[in-house]
Amino acid sequence: MVWLLLLSTLAGAAIGIVATLIADRNRWKREDAKDALRLRLDVYTQYTTAVKDLGDTLRALAAREHPSGDERALALREAFRLSGIATASERMWLIAPDPVVSASNSVFHCLRRIRDGYVDGVAVSSAEDHAHWEARGKAAARMRELMREDLGVGPLTERHSVS
C-alpha cells in the first residue's frame, strides 16, 4: 500500500512536470512567432519607407536644373546609392517569404528604371515618366498587398485607400 501511494505521487509529479514543459514550449513558440512577425513588420516598414523616400528624391532631382547631363546622372545615381534601398532590399531577401521578395524586387527594378530614365533625359511628367511611375505604383500596390497578407492584417478597405 505504501508503494502504491508513492507511485501515484511520482506519477502525478511526472504528469505535472510534463504539462509544465509542454506549456512552456507552447508559450515559447507563440513568443517566437510574435518576434518573427515584429521583425517582418520592421523590415517591411523600412523597405516601403525607402521606396517612398527614394521615389520622391528621384523626382525632385530630375525636376531640378543641373549644370550638365553628367551632373544630373551623378546626382541621381548617388541618391539611389545613399537612399538605403539596397540595404532594405537585402533585409527583405533574408526575412520575407518568396512572394514578398519577388514583389519587392519588382518595385526595386521599377525605381531603377525611373532613375535610368531620368539619367537618359526622360522629362518629369512626360508620357514615358508617367508609364514608369504607373508601373512602380502597380508593383508597390502588389507588394503591400502581399506584405499585409503575410502580416495577417488583411486587405486595405476603401476608407484606407489613398485617392
Coordinates of C-alpha atoms in Angstrom, one line a residue:
M1 CA 0.0 0.0 0.0
V2 CA 2.8 2.4 0.8
W3 CA 4.3 1.7 -2.6
L4 CA 1.0 2.4 -4.3
L5 CA 0.9 5.9 -2.6
L6 CA 4.5 6.6 -3.6
L7 CA 3.9 5.5 -7.2
S8 CA 0.8 7.6 -7.6
T9 CA 2.6 10.7 -6.1
L10 CA 5.5 10.2 -8.5
A11 CA 3.1 9.7 -11.5
G12 CA 1.3 12.9 -10.5
A13 CA 4.6 14.8 -10.3
A14 CA 5.8 13.5 -13.6
I15 CA 2.5 14.5 -15.3
G16 CA 2.8 18.0 -13.7
I17 CA 6.4 18.4 -14.9
V18 CA 5.5 17.2 -18.5
A19 CA 2.5 19.5 -18.6
T20 CA 4.6 22.5 -17.4
L21 CA 7.2 21.7 -20.1
I22 CA 4.6 21.5 -22.8
A23 CA 3.0 24.8 -21.7
D24 CA 6.5 26.5 -21.6
R25 CA 7.3 25.1 -25.1
N26 CA 3.9 26.4 -26.5
R27 CA 4.5 29.8 -24.9
W28 CA 8.0 29.9 -26.4
K29 CA 6.6 29.1 -29.8
R30 CA 4.0 31.9 -29.6
E31 CA 6.6 34.4 -28.5
D32 CA 8.9 33.3 -31.3
A33 CA 6.1 33.7 -33.8
K34 CA 5.4 37.2 -32.4
D35 CA 9.0 38.2 -32.6
A36 CA 9.2 36.9 -36.2
L37 CA 6.1 38.9 -37.1
R38 CA 7.5 42.1 -35.5
L39 CA 10.8 41.6 -37.4
R40 CA 9.0 41.3 -40.7
L41 CA 6.9 44.4 -39.9
D42 CA 10.1 46.3 -39.2
V43 CA 11.7 45.1 -42.5
Y44 CA 8.5 45.9 -44.5
T45 CA 8.2 49.3 -42.9
Q46 CA 11.9 50.1 -43.6
Y47 CA 11.5 48.9 -47.2
T48 CA 8.3 50.8 -48.0
T49 CA 9.7 54.0 -46.4
A50 CA 12.9 53.7 -48.5
V51 CA 10.8 53.2 -51.7
K52 CA 8.7 56.3 -50.9
D53 CA 11.6 58.5 -50.0
L54 CA 13.7 57.4 -53.0
G55 CA 10.9 58.0 -55.4
D56 CA 10.4 61.5 -54.0
T57 CA 14.1 62.2 -54.2
L58 CA 14.5 60.9 -57.7
R59 CA 11.6 63.0 -59.0
A60 CA 12.8 66.1 -57.2
L61 CA 16.4 65.7 -58.6
A62 CA 15.1 65.1 -62.1
A63 CA 13.0 68.2 -62.0
R64 CA 15.9 70.4 -60.7
E65 CA 18.2 72.2 -63.1
H66 CA 21.7 70.7 -63.4
P67 CA 24.8 72.2 -65.0
S68 CA 25.1 69.2 -67.3
G69 CA 23.6 65.8 -68.0
D70 CA 26.6 64.2 -66.3
E71 CA 25.9 66.2 -63.1
R72 CA 22.2 65.1 -63.3
A73 CA 23.2 61.4 -63.8
L74 CA 25.7 61.6 -60.9
A75 CA 23.1 63.2 -58.6
L76 CA 20.5 60.6 -59.4
R77 CA 22.9 57.6 -59.0
E78 CA 24.2 59.0 -55.8
A79 CA 20.7 59.5 -54.4
F80 CA 19.9 55.9 -55.3
R81 CA 23.0 54.6 -53.6
L82 CA 22.5 56.7 -50.4
S83 CA 18.8 56.0 -50.1
G84 CA 19.2 52.8 -48.1
I85 CA 17.1 50.9 -50.6
A86 CA 19.8 48.3 -51.3
T87 CA 20.2 47.6 -47.6
A88 CA 16.5 47.4 -47.1
S89 CA 16.3 45.1 -50.1
E90 CA 18.9 42.8 -48.7
R91 CA 17.0 42.6 -45.4
M92 CA 13.9 41.7 -47.4
W93 CA 15.7 38.9 -49.1
L94 CA 16.8 37.5 -45.7
I95 CA 13.5 37.8 -43.9
A96 CA 10.5 37.8 -46.2
P97 CA 8.7 34.9 -47.8
D98 CA 9.3 34.4 -51.6
P99 CA 6.2 36.2 -52.9
V100 CA 7.0 39.3 -50.9
V101 CA 10.7 39.2 -52.0
S102 CA 9.6 38.9 -55.6
A103 CA 7.2 41.8 -55.3
S104 CA 9.7 44.0 -53.5
N105 CA 12.3 43.2 -56.2
S106 CA 9.9 44.3 -58.9
V107 CA 9.5 47.6 -57.1
F108 CA 13.3 48.0 -56.8
H109 CA 13.7 47.4 -60.5
C110 CA 10.9 49.9 -61.3
L111 CA 12.8 52.5 -59.3
R112 CA 16.0 51.7 -61.2
R113 CA 14.1 52.1 -64.5
I114 CA 12.8 55.5 -63.3
R115 CA 16.4 56.5 -62.3
D116 CA 17.8 55.3 -65.5
G117 CA 15.1 57.1 -67.5
Y118 CA 15.9 60.4 -65.8
V119 CA 19.6 59.7 -66.3
D120 CA 18.9 59.3 -70.0
G121 CA 17.0 62.5 -70.2
V122 CA 13.3 61.5 -69.6
A123 CA 11.4 64.6 -68.6
V124 CA 9.4 64.7 -65.4
S125 CA 5.7 64.3 -66.2
S126 CA 6.3 63.1 -69.8
A127 CA 4.4 60.2 -71.1
E128 CA 7.4 57.9 -70.6
D129 CA 7.8 59.2 -67.0
H130 CA 4.1 58.5 -66.3
A131 CA 4.4 55.0 -67.6
H132 CA 7.4 54.3 -65.3
W133 CA 5.6 55.7 -62.3
E134 CA 2.4 53.8 -63.1
A135 CA 4.4 50.6 -63.3
R136 CA 6.0 51.4 -59.9
G137 CA 2.6 52.2 -58.4
K138 CA 1.2 48.8 -59.5
A139 CA 4.2 46.9 -58.3
A140 CA 4.2 48.7 -55.0
A141 CA 0.4 48.0 -54.5
R142 CA 1.0 44.3 -55.2
M143 CA 4.0 44.3 -52.8
R144 CA 1.9 46.0 -50.0
E145 CA -0.9 43.6 -50.6
L146 CA 1.4 40.6 -50.1
M147 CA 3.1 42.2 -47.1
R148 CA -0.3 42.7 -45.4
E149 CA -1.3 39.2 -46.2
D150 CA 1.9 37.9 -44.7
L151 CA 1.4 40.0 -41.6
G152 CA -2.2 38.8 -41.3
V153 CA -3.8 42.2 -41.4
G154 CA -5.9 41.7 -44.5
P155 CA -6.5 43.9 -47.5
L156 CA -7.0 47.6 -47.4
T157 CA -10.6 48.8 -47.3
E158 CA -11.9 51.7 -49.3
R159 CA -11.7 54.1 -46.4
H160 CA -7.9 53.3 -46.0
S161 CA -7.2 53.8 -49.7
V162 CA -5.4 56.9 -50.9
S163 CA -7.0 58.5 -53.9

